[in-house]
Short mmCIF file of C-alpha atoms in Angstrom, two decimals:
data_model
loop_
_atom_site.label_atom_id
_atom_site.label_comp_id
_atom_site.label_asym_id
_atom_site.label_seq_id
_atom_site.Cartn_x
_atom_site.Cartn_y
_atom_site.Cartn_z
CA MET A 238 6.68 -24.12 -7.34
CA ASP A 239 5.18 -23.20 -4.17
CA PHE A 240 1.37 -25.06 -4.22
CA LYS A 241 -0.22 -21.99 -3.23
CA GLN A 242 0.29 -20.32 -6.00
CA ASP A 243 0.38 -22.65 -8.69
CA GLY A 244 -1.43 -23.24 -12.18
CA PHE A 245 -4.17 -25.44 -10.91
CA MET A 246 -4.93 -22.64 -8.20
CA ILE A 247 -5.23 -20.04 -10.69
CA ILE A 248 -7.21 -22.11 -12.69
CA VAL A 249 -9.65 -22.50 -9.76
CA GLY A 250 -9.20 -18.92 -8.98
CA LEU A 251 -10.20 -18.06 -12.88
CA CYS A 252 -13.48 -20.64 -12.39
CA VAL A 253 -14.68 -18.70 -9.73
CA ILE A 254 -14.02 -15.11 -10.85
CA ALA A 255 -16.41 -16.46 -14.10
CA VAL A 256 -19.18 -16.89 -11.88
CA ILE A 257 -18.81 -13.74 -10.64
CA LEU A 258 -18.40 -11.95 -13.87
CA GLY A 259 -21.67 -14.26 -15.70
CA GLN A 260 -23.92 -13.63 -12.66
CA SER A 261 -22.94 -9.84 -13.08
CA ILE A 262 -23.02 -9.12 -17.06
CA HIS A 263 -26.64 -11.51 -16.69
CA PHE A 264 -27.90 -8.94 -14.00
CA LEU A 265 -26.25 -5.70 -16.16
CA VAL A 266 -28.47 -6.82 -19.32
CA LYS A 267 -31.57 -7.26 -17.48
CA ALA A 268 -31.37 -4.20 -15.88
CA TYR A 269 -30.31 -2.55 -18.98
CA LYS A 270 -33.47 -4.02 -20.86
CA GLN A 271 -35.72 -3.18 -18.35
CA GLY A 272 -35.13 0.34 -17.99
CA LYS A 273 -35.18 0.63 -22.00
CA LYS A 274 -38.82 -0.97 -21.16
CA ILE A 275 -39.82 1.72 -18.57
CA GLY A 276 -38.85 4.68 -20.27
CA ILE A 277 -35.31 5.26 -18.63
CA GLU A 278 -32.76 7.69 -20.85
CA THR A 279 -30.36 5.21 -22.59
CA SER A 280 -27.75 7.94 -21.64
CA THR A 281 -28.70 8.07 -18.48
CA MET A 282 -27.96 4.26 -17.83
CA LYS A 283 -24.76 5.21 -20.09
CA SER A 284 -23.29 7.22 -17.22
CA THR A 285 -24.43 5.21 -14.43
CA ILE A 286 -22.33 2.56 -16.04
CA ILE A 287 -18.95 5.05 -16.41
CA SER A 288 -19.68 7.11 -12.96
CA SER A 289 -20.04 3.53 -11.39
CA ALA A 290 -16.71 2.41 -12.83
CA LEU A 291 -14.49 5.24 -12.21
CA PHE A 292 -15.77 5.13 -8.71
CA SER A 293 -15.05 1.57 -8.04
CA ILE A 294 -11.09 1.82 -9.21
CA THR A 295 -10.20 2.88 -5.95
CA PRO A 296 -12.03 0.93 -3.51
CA ALA A 297 -10.93 -1.54 -5.88
CA LEU A 298 -7.12 -0.89 -5.57
CA ALA A 299 -7.52 -0.97 -1.43
CA ILE A 300 -8.68 -4.46 -2.13
CA VAL A 301 -5.79 -5.41 -3.47
CA ALA A 302 -4.01 -4.07 -0.95
CA THR A 303 -5.80 -6.50 1.50
CA ILE A 304 -4.94 -9.74 -0.50
CA LEU A 305 -1.45 -8.40 -0.85
CA ALA A 306 -1.47 -7.88 3.13
CA LEU A 307 -2.39 -12.01 3.64
CA ALA A 308 -0.29 -13.08 0.73
CA PRO A 309 2.67 -13.68 2.90
CA SER A 310 1.09 -16.35 4.85
CA LEU A 311 -1.46 -17.83 2.23
CA GLY A 312 -0.48 -17.01 -1.24
CA ILE A 313 -1.90 -14.61 -3.38
CA ILE A 314 -4.59 -16.86 -4.91
CA LEU A 315 -6.77 -17.82 -2.33
CA PRO A 316 -7.13 -14.85 -0.59
CA TRP A 317 -7.76 -12.89 -4.64
CA ILE A 318 -10.74 -16.09 -4.82
CA ARG A 319 -12.16 -15.32 -0.85
CA LEU A 320 -11.63 -11.07 -1.79
CA SER A 321 -13.70 -11.39 -5.47
CA VAL A 322 -16.79 -13.59 -3.42
CA ILE A 323 -18.82 -12.56 -1.05
CA GLY A 324 -15.46 -11.38 0.65
CA ASN A 325 -14.88 -8.39 2.53
CA LEU A 326 -11.85 -6.31 2.62
CA MET A 327 -12.77 -6.11 6.60
CA GLN A 328 -13.66 -9.41 7.59
CA GLU A 329 -11.48 -11.53 5.71
CA THR A 330 -8.02 -10.67 7.54
CA SER A 331 -9.85 -11.70 10.88
CA ALA A 332 -11.39 -14.43 9.45
CA ALA A 333 -7.83 -15.96 8.41
CA THR A 334 -6.22 -14.91 11.76
CA ALA A 335 -8.42 -16.71 13.37
CA ALA A 336 -8.59 -20.29 11.43
CA VAL A 337 -4.07 -19.84 11.23
CA GLU A 338 -4.49 -19.36 15.56
CA ALA A 339 -7.00 -22.11 15.60
CA LEU A 340 -4.15 -24.36 13.93
CA GLY A 341 -1.97 -22.93 16.44
CA HIS A 342 0.32 -21.47 13.94
CA GLY A 343 1.96 -18.35 15.15
CA GLY A 344 0.02 -15.35 13.33
CA LEU A 345 -0.42 -14.08 9.68
CA THR A 346 3.28 -13.38 9.30
CA SER A 347 4.70 -16.41 8.58
CA GLU A 348 4.14 -18.50 5.26
CA ILE A 349 1.59 -21.48 5.80
CA THR A 350 3.70 -24.43 4.12
CA ASP A 351 1.38 -27.23 5.32
CA HIS A 352 -1.16 -28.40 2.92
CA THR A 353 -3.30 -29.72 5.50
CA GLU A 354 -3.59 -26.51 7.74
CA PHE A 355 -3.99 -24.63 3.77
CA THR A 356 -6.91 -26.60 3.19
CA ALA A 357 -8.37 -25.73 6.98
CA VAL A 358 -8.21 -21.89 6.35
CA ALA A 359 -9.06 -22.20 3.13
CA TRP A 360 -12.49 -23.78 4.86
CA VAL A 361 -13.01 -21.59 7.63
CA MET A 362 -12.64 -18.73 5.59
CA ALA A 363 -15.46 -19.77 3.25
CA LEU A 364 -17.71 -21.20 5.82
CA ALA A 365 -17.12 -18.24 7.77
CA SER A 366 -18.82 -16.09 4.77
CA MET A 367 -21.50 -17.96 3.10
CA MET A 368 -24.32 -16.75 5.91
CA PRO A 369 -26.13 -14.49 3.88
CA LEU A 370 -25.72 -16.79 0.88
CA VAL A 371 -27.75 -19.06 3.10
CA VAL A 372 -30.07 -16.71 4.26
CA LEU A 373 -31.04 -14.51 1.30
CA PRO A 374 -33.07 -16.75 -1.14
CA PHE A 375 -35.65 -17.67 1.60
CA VAL A 376 -35.63 -13.74 3.73
CA LEU A 377 -35.32 -11.45 0.33
CA LYS A 378 -38.62 -11.41 -0.72
CA ARG A 379 -40.63 -11.68 2.45
CA LEU A 380 -38.51 -8.87 3.56
CA GLN A 381 -39.64 -6.85 0.88
CA SER A 382 -43.41 -7.18 1.19
CA GLY A 383 -43.08 -6.85 4.64
CA MET A 384 -41.35 -3.65 4.18
CA LYS A 385 -43.26 -2.54 1.70
CA LYS A 386 -46.41 -2.65 4.15
CA VAL A 387 -44.92 -0.76 6.88
CA THR A 388 -44.20 1.99 4.56
CA GLY A 389 -47.24 2.24 2.57
CA LYS A 390 -48.66 3.38 5.34
CA SER A 391 -46.21 6.01 6.44
CA ASP A 392 -45.76 9.62 5.19
CA THR A 393 -43.73 9.78 1.77
CA LYS A 394 -41.55 12.34 3.40
CA LEU A 395 -40.67 10.31 7.00
CA VAL A 396 -40.06 7.45 4.47
CA ASP A 397 -37.65 9.11 2.29
CA SER A 398 -36.00 10.76 5.47
CA LEU A 399 -35.47 7.14 7.21
CA SER A 400 -33.92 5.86 4.40
CA ALA A 401 -31.75 9.32 4.67
CA ALA A 402 -31.09 8.44 8.20
CA ALA A 403 -29.51 5.00 7.68
CA PHE A 404 -27.44 5.70 5.37
CA ILE A 405 -25.98 8.59 7.02
CA GLY A 406 -25.70 6.61 10.11
CA LEU A 407 -23.41 4.53 8.03
CA ILE A 408 -21.33 6.69 6.65
CA SER A 409 -21.20 8.65 10.02
CA THR A 410 -19.20 5.63 11.28
CA PHE A 411 -16.86 5.89 8.84
CA ILE A 412 -16.61 9.75 9.19
CA ALA A 413 -15.94 9.31 13.08
CA ARG A 414 -13.21 6.97 12.08
CA ALA A 415 -11.40 9.71 10.34
CA ILE A 416 -11.81 12.35 13.00
CA ILE A 417 -10.63 10.73 16.27
CA GLY A 418 -10.59 6.98 15.37
CA GLN A 419 -7.62 5.06 17.47
CA ASP A 420 -5.52 2.52 15.13
CA THR A 421 -7.61 -0.86 15.73
CA GLY A 422 -4.02 -2.62 15.56
CA LYS A 423 -3.32 -6.57 15.62
CA VAL A 424 -1.65 -9.23 18.05
CA VAL A 425 0.70 -10.37 15.34
CA ASP A 426 3.39 -13.35 16.70
CA GLY A 427 2.76 -11.94 20.23
CA VAL A 428 3.89 -8.42 19.09
CA VAL A 429 0.96 -5.11 18.24
CA LYS A 430 1.53 -3.97 14.77
CA SER A 431 -0.60 -1.22 12.73
CA ASN A 432 -3.47 -1.77 11.11
CA ASN A 433 -2.69 1.84 9.61
CA ASP A 434 -6.21 3.04 10.56
CA GLY A 435 -5.97 5.29 13.29
CA ALA A 436 -7.19 8.99 12.57
CA GLY A 437 -5.29 11.57 12.29
CA VAL A 438 -3.69 14.60 10.20
CA MET A 439 -3.68 12.79 7.25
CA SER A 440 -6.75 11.38 7.81
CA VAL A 441 -8.45 14.19 8.54
CA ALA A 442 -7.26 16.13 5.63
CA THR A 443 -8.27 13.46 3.22
CA LEU A 444 -11.76 13.46 4.53
CA VAL A 445 -11.60 17.37 4.39
CA SER A 446 -10.59 17.74 0.84
CA ALA A 447 -13.38 15.37 -0.29
CA VAL A 448 -16.19 17.06 1.38
CA ILE A 449 -14.64 20.49 -0.21
CA PHE A 450 -13.85 18.99 -3.63
CA MET A 451 -17.07 17.65 -3.99
CA LEU A 452 -19.40 20.52 -2.25
CA VAL A 453 -17.48 22.63 -5.08
CA LEU A 454 -17.89 20.52 -7.88
CA SER A 455 -21.58 20.28 -7.28
CA LYS A 456 -22.28 23.75 -6.67
CA ILE A 457 -19.91 24.22 -10.47
CA ALA A 458 -22.10 21.76 -11.97
CA GLU A 459 -25.65 23.44 -10.90
CA LYS A 460 -24.44 26.78 -11.86
CA PHE A 461 -23.49 25.85 -15.22
CA LYS A 462 -25.73 23.24 -15.95
CA LEU A 463 -22.94 20.55 -16.39
CA ARG A 464 -24.83 17.58 -16.71
CA TRP A 465 -21.52 15.47 -17.19
CA LEU A 466 -19.43 16.87 -14.22
CA GLU A 467 -22.71 15.96 -12.35
CA ASN A 468 -22.31 12.62 -12.57
CA PHE A 469 -18.83 12.31 -11.90
CA ALA A 470 -18.47 15.11 -9.37
CA MET A 471 -18.03 11.61 -6.98
CA PRO A 472 -15.43 10.05 -8.83
CA ILE A 473 -13.17 12.84 -9.21
CA SER A 474 -13.58 13.98 -5.85
CA MET A 475 -12.61 11.19 -4.65
CA PHE A 476 -9.74 10.72 -6.88
CA ALA A 477 -8.84 14.51 -5.91
CA ALA A 478 -8.67 13.96 -2.12
CA LEU A 479 -6.51 11.06 -2.56
CA GLY A 480 -4.17 13.48 -4.62
CA VAL A 481 -3.87 15.46 -1.67
CA ALA A 482 -3.13 12.91 0.56
CA ILE A 483 -0.03 11.34 -1.50
CA ILE A 484 0.95 15.28 -2.23
CA LEU A 485 0.79 16.11 1.79
CA THR A 486 2.66 13.51 2.23
CA GLN A 487 5.30 14.30 0.18
CA VAL A 488 5.32 17.71 1.03
CA LEU A 489 4.98 17.81 4.85
CA PRO A 490 7.51 17.32 7.22
CA GLU A 491 6.87 13.56 8.49
CA SER A 492 6.43 14.23 12.00
CA ILE A 493 3.63 16.02 10.92
CA SER A 494 2.27 14.17 8.31
CA SER A 495 2.76 10.64 9.70
CA LEU A 496 0.68 12.05 13.06
CA GLU A 497 -2.15 10.20 14.85
CA TRP A 498 -4.14 11.90 17.61
CA ARG A 499 -4.05 8.84 19.69
CA PRO A 500 -0.88 6.29 18.44
CA LEU A 501 -0.67 2.55 18.86
CA THR A 502 1.89 2.64 20.80
CA ALA A 503 0.30 4.44 23.98
CA CYS A 504 -2.06 2.35 24.40
CA ILE A 505 -0.51 -0.90 23.60
CA GLY A 506 -0.96 -1.66 27.62
CA GLY A 507 -4.88 -0.59 27.46
CA MET A 508 -5.03 -3.29 24.44
CA MET A 509 -2.98 -6.09 25.98
CA ARG A 510 -4.84 -6.22 29.09
CA MET B 65 -55.58 -17.08 -17.40
CA LYS B 66 -51.38 -17.16 -15.64
CA LYS B 67 -50.81 -13.55 -14.28
CA GLU B 68 -47.73 -12.34 -16.11
CA ARG B 69 -44.54 -12.45 -14.03
CA THR B 70 -43.34 -9.35 -12.99
CA TYR B 71 -40.26 -7.61 -13.54
CA ASN B 72 -39.01 -7.69 -9.67
CA ASP B 73 -40.37 -11.90 -9.47
CA LYS B 74 -38.24 -12.62 -12.29
CA MET B 75 -35.24 -10.96 -10.80
CA HIS B 76 -35.80 -13.15 -7.43
CA THR B 77 -35.93 -16.23 -9.39
CA LEU B 78 -32.77 -15.41 -11.29
CA GLY B 79 -31.12 -14.35 -8.08
CA ARG B 80 -32.02 -17.15 -6.07
CA ILE B 81 -30.25 -19.14 -8.69
CA TRP B 82 -27.03 -17.47 -9.16
CA ASP B 83 -27.28 -17.38 -5.31
CA ILE B 84 -27.05 -21.17 -5.22
CA ILE B 85 -24.54 -21.55 -7.80
CA VAL B 86 -21.88 -18.68 -6.33
CA LEU B 87 -22.64 -20.85 -2.60
CA VAL B 88 -21.65 -24.34 -4.43
CA THR B 89 -18.72 -22.29 -6.39
CA LEU B 90 -17.31 -20.77 -2.57
CA LEU B 91 -17.85 -24.73 -0.84
CA LEU B 92 -16.11 -25.74 -3.65
CA VAL B 93 -12.87 -24.29 -3.69
CA PRO B 94 -11.97 -25.57 -0.47
CA ALA B 95 -13.33 -29.30 -1.32
CA VAL B 96 -11.00 -28.78 -4.40
CA ILE B 97 -8.12 -27.73 -2.74
CA GLY B 98 -8.60 -30.76 -0.21
CA ILE B 99 -8.69 -33.15 -3.03
CA ARG B 100 -5.74 -31.88 -5.29
CA LEU B 101 -3.54 -31.65 -2.07
CA ASN B 102 -4.93 -34.67 -1.09
CA VAL B 103 -5.65 -33.81 2.22
CA TYR B 104 -8.93 -33.80 4.51
CA PRO B 105 -8.38 -31.36 7.84
CA SER B 106 -10.15 -32.35 10.71
CA ALA B 107 -13.87 -31.13 11.28
CA SER B 108 -12.85 -30.11 15.23
CA VAL B 109 -10.13 -27.76 13.98
CA ILE B 110 -12.39 -25.98 11.05
CA PHE B 111 -14.67 -25.60 13.78
CA LYS B 112 -12.69 -24.15 16.38
CA GLY B 113 -11.22 -21.38 13.90
CA LEU B 114 -15.13 -21.26 12.43
CA MET B 115 -16.48 -20.31 16.01
CA LYS B 116 -13.74 -17.50 16.64
CA VAL B 117 -14.98 -15.68 13.98
CA ALA B 118 -18.75 -17.06 12.50
CA PRO B 119 -20.93 -16.16 15.33
CA LEU B 120 -19.99 -12.24 14.72
CA PHE B 121 -20.06 -12.58 11.04
CA TRP B 122 -23.45 -14.31 10.65
CA VAL B 123 -24.92 -11.98 12.59
CA ALA B 124 -23.60 -9.45 10.93
CA GLY B 125 -24.40 -10.85 7.85
CA VAL B 126 -28.47 -11.01 8.76
CA VAL B 127 -28.29 -7.73 10.07
CA GLU B 128 -26.67 -6.58 6.96
CA ILE B 129 -29.78 -7.97 4.97
CA ILE B 130 -31.99 -6.41 6.88
CA ALA B 131 -30.46 -2.99 6.56
CA TYR B 132 -29.68 -3.27 3.00
CA THR B 133 -33.11 -4.54 1.66
CA PRO B 134 -34.63 -0.74 1.50
CA LEU B 135 -31.68 0.30 -0.12
CA LEU B 136 -30.46 -1.67 -3.02
CA GLY B 137 -33.76 -3.37 -4.71
CA THR B 138 -33.86 -7.12 -5.81
CA GLY B 139 -31.17 -7.36 -8.57
CA GLY B 140 -28.76 -5.00 -6.41
CA MET B 141 -29.55 -7.15 -2.86
CA TYR B 142 -28.70 -11.19 -4.96
CA LEU B 143 -25.49 -9.50 -6.41
CA SER B 144 -24.29 -7.64 -3.68
CA PHE B 145 -23.82 -10.13 -1.52
CA THR B 146 -22.50 -13.06 -3.90
CA THR B 147 -20.16 -10.37 -4.32
CA GLY B 148 -19.03 -8.66 -1.82
CA ASN B 149 -17.85 -5.58 -0.48
CA ILE B 150 -21.26 -4.16 0.16
CA SER B 151 -20.27 -1.26 2.88
CA ASN B 152 -17.40 -0.22 1.82
CA LEU B 153 -17.76 -0.17 -2.60
CA LYS B 154 -21.38 -1.60 -3.56
CA LEU B 155 -23.99 0.33 -1.31
CA PRO B 156 -21.99 3.48 -1.94
CA CYS B 157 -21.71 3.02 -5.52
CA ALA B 158 -25.06 2.31 -5.81
CA LEU B 159 -26.71 5.46 -3.48
CA ASN B 160 -24.81 7.79 -5.60
CA ALA B 161 -26.10 6.37 -9.13
CA MET B 162 -29.50 6.55 -7.52
CA GLU B 163 -28.59 10.16 -6.21
CA THR B 164 -27.34 11.62 -10.12
CA ALA B 165 -30.00 9.53 -11.62
CA LYS B 166 -32.24 11.23 -9.63
CA VAL B 167 -34.24 8.65 -8.95
CA LYS B 168 -35.76 7.15 -5.79
CA PRO B 169 -34.49 3.79 -3.81
CA GLY B 170 -37.94 1.36 -4.25
CA SER B 171 -38.78 2.84 -6.95
CA ASP B 172 -38.84 1.46 -10.93
CA GLU B 173 -36.22 3.64 -11.93
CA GLY B 174 -33.97 3.19 -8.64
CA GLU B 175 -34.28 -0.72 -8.97
CA VAL B 176 -33.03 -0.89 -12.72
CA ILE B 177 -30.07 1.76 -11.55
CA THR B 178 -29.00 0.23 -8.48
CA THR B 179 -28.90 -3.00 -10.69
CA ILE B 180 -26.84 -1.47 -13.04
CA ALA B 181 -24.48 0.43 -10.85
CA ILE B 182 -23.68 -2.68 -8.51
CA ALA B 183 -23.33 -4.71 -11.21
CA THR B 184 -20.67 -2.23 -13.53
CA SER B 185 -19.15 -2.23 -9.85
CA SER B 186 -18.46 -5.80 -9.42
CA ILE B 187 -17.45 -6.38 -13.24
CA VAL B 188 -14.22 -3.72 -12.53
CA THR B 189 -13.44 -4.86 -9.23
CA THR B 190 -13.39 -8.13 -10.40
CA LEU B 191 -11.56 -7.29 -13.23
CA ILE B 192 -8.87 -4.88 -11.22
CA LEU B 193 -8.42 -7.81 -8.99
CA ALA B 194 -7.34 -10.31 -11.79
CA ILE B 195 -5.52 -7.83 -13.22
CA PHE B 196 -3.28 -6.94 -10.49
CA VAL B 197 -3.36 -10.49 -9.25
CA LEU B 198 -2.24 -12.77 -12.62
CA PRO B 199 -0.44 -10.09 -15.33
CA LEU B 200 1.18 -7.24 -12.35
CA ARG B 201 1.73 -9.91 -9.86
CA SER B 202 5.04 -8.46 -9.46
CA LEU B 203 4.25 -4.69 -9.86
CA LEU B 204 2.04 -5.24 -6.21
CA PRO B 205 4.43 -4.94 -3.60
CA VAL B 206 6.05 -1.99 -5.52
CA ILE B 207 2.58 -0.07 -5.22
CA SER B 208 1.59 -0.89 -1.85
CA ALA B 209 4.97 -1.25 0.03
CA SER B 210 4.74 1.46 2.54
CA ASP B 211 7.16 4.25 1.81
CA SER B 212 5.65 3.82 -2.13
CA VAL B 213 4.10 7.24 -3.40
CA PHE B 214 0.54 5.54 -3.63
CA ALA B 215 0.85 4.30 0.16
CA PRO B 216 -1.10 7.24 1.38
CA ALA B 217 -3.98 7.21 -0.91
CA LEU B 218 -4.66 3.35 -0.49
CA ARG B 219 -4.39 4.17 3.36
CA HIS B 220 -7.02 6.68 3.53
CA VAL B 221 -9.81 5.40 0.84
CA LEU B 222 -12.55 5.47 3.41
CA PRO B 223 -12.19 9.14 4.28
CA ALA B 224 -11.89 10.10 0.83
CA LEU B 225 -15.06 7.90 -0.39
CA PHE B 226 -17.31 8.77 2.76
CA GLY B 227 -16.36 12.09 2.31
CA ALA B 228 -17.13 13.06 -0.54
CA LEU B 229 -20.41 10.81 -0.65
CA GLY B 230 -21.43 12.39 2.21
CA ALA B 231 -21.00 15.68 1.29
CA SER B 232 -24.00 16.28 -0.36
CA TYR B 233 -25.94 13.69 1.77
CA PHE B 234 -24.66 16.29 5.27
CA VAL B 235 -25.78 19.40 3.12
CA LYS B 236 -29.47 18.04 2.19
CA HIS B 237 -29.91 16.53 5.61
CA TRP B 238 -28.04 18.30 7.70
CA LYS B 239 -30.31 18.35 10.52
CA ILE B 240 -30.21 14.62 10.67
CA SER B 241 -26.70 14.07 9.85
CA ILE B 242 -25.59 16.16 13.10
CA LEU B 243 -26.46 13.36 15.76
CA PRO B 244 -24.97 10.00 14.65
CA ILE B 245 -21.64 11.88 13.87
CA SER B 246 -21.59 13.84 17.50
CA VAL B 247 -22.50 10.01 18.80
CA MET B 248 -20.05 8.09 16.48
CA CYS B 249 -17.26 10.31 18.06
CA LEU B 250 -18.24 10.09 21.44
CA ILE B 251 -18.39 6.33 21.33
CA LEU B 252 -14.90 6.74 19.75
CA ILE B 253 -13.31 8.39 22.06
CA PHE B 254 -13.60 5.96 25.03
CA ALA B 255 -14.01 3.13 22.24
CA GLY B 256 -11.01 4.67 20.31
CA THR B 257 -10.33 0.71 18.59
CA MET B 258 -13.72 -0.05 18.18
CA THR B 259 -13.25 -1.07 13.87
CA ALA B 260 -16.17 0.65 11.83
CA GLY B 261 -17.55 -2.73 10.52
CA ASN B 262 -18.80 -3.15 14.70
CA LEU B 263 -19.79 0.78 15.06
CA ILE B 264 -22.20 -0.06 12.00
CA ILE B 265 -25.08 -1.05 13.67
CA VAL B 266 -25.23 1.25 16.66
CA GLY B 267 -24.67 4.30 13.45
CA VAL B 268 -27.56 3.09 11.68
CA ILE B 269 -29.95 3.02 14.66
CA VAL B 270 -29.07 6.20 16.72
CA SER B 271 -29.44 7.66 13.54
CA ILE B 272 -33.09 6.50 12.41
CA LEU B 273 -33.99 7.18 15.69
CA GLY B 274 -33.21 10.67 15.84
CA CYS B 275 -34.99 10.49 12.63
CA LEU B 276 -38.43 9.63 13.86
CA ALA B 277 -37.75 11.80 17.44
CA PHE B 278 -37.27 14.91 14.96
CA TYR B 279 -40.36 13.84 12.62
CA LYS B 280 -42.20 13.44 15.87
CA LEU B 281 -41.13 17.32 16.75
CA LYS B 282 -41.50 18.28 13.91
CA TRP B 283 -38.05 19.35 13.16
CA LEU B 284 -37.67 17.98 9.97
#
């Protein structure tokens, strides 16, 4: 049997997710009890749980897709472990690619069969992502009290606006990528391959539908005082927008649905330089 | 008399303990794989691979800690950084939860709601990943094949997520929103292949500076 996905690897994976689930459940119970103590309504906490669960489904499926992208070379278990603990959708692919290249092994498309190479990749992926865990226990408390001192002196309206601004800055990078971003592409075995993240008809259509669904649902919830709809407007809008993406791909001619503003082929020269 | 420890203090202690447990688990994975296969890759090979990505990842990790501290609360911070996928999942999830529960980041209620949201999100994500990797493994290639019915949905998760999440923020804070979105689009016109991961830092700085300027000019 393939050593990359044998019983031993599965047991390692299960141990890792047991730790992650252990911490999550422990924190969930603690926060829930504290919520009751400070008088947050049980219904509010319950709907937070349900809406967060629904919210997480599609992003989790996108993470599953990343696991799959790494599976041909690394098997399915190691990418699964890496994306369950600290892993990040955007980072793991580049960490694995760098490790594989450093070993002089072409790229991520060919299977790794050598035990030493596989172990080296596992080390690089783990070490590359460990920094926040090393730093966090030392700095978080100090950082929080430092920030409190600064914000404590300021006007609350400014503090609220600044925290909104920080988040809007984050969202705007993803929005801008969906509007005008170019396929980031990757060089695999000397050939430039699409990363499927260029902006075009479909990314704009999905973005605009999500915005419209969200605005309409929030308006309906507000007008008819539907508290449940208010709680679920966000996950529902996300699913609905993804539904639009699926339907448009089915009904539009492929030349339109696959249209990207700045396709990868037009820029290969620029990328390779 | 000994001062009673606050909830926040307790979460710091718990967070640190779990942080260390997860860090050890993270490093044990390659260690046990190596022992099982009886291979010990040379440090120089690992170092060579690491140097290609670590400087960027490590700096980004520290910047992320600073950027997310005011938004995620104590429990949320420790949990987000051990389970990962923050900007594309945990952070939007926490902000959505605070928005619908009508609580503010940094308040006692905000602390509880963010922790509940992030814990739920990481439980659901971990279970979905495990279900697809173990029992449903054979279904995976069918769902994610480039010609499957679901392919367009999987490709466009980020625009759908951030469109839905952004909508209410943009309506409420449209004055703050115009500047960062325009600047990000402008940057992408010239550097189209910049990934969102690298753009985020610029986006957050532009947005905060713009907000400060508008405040000084009394436009907010």
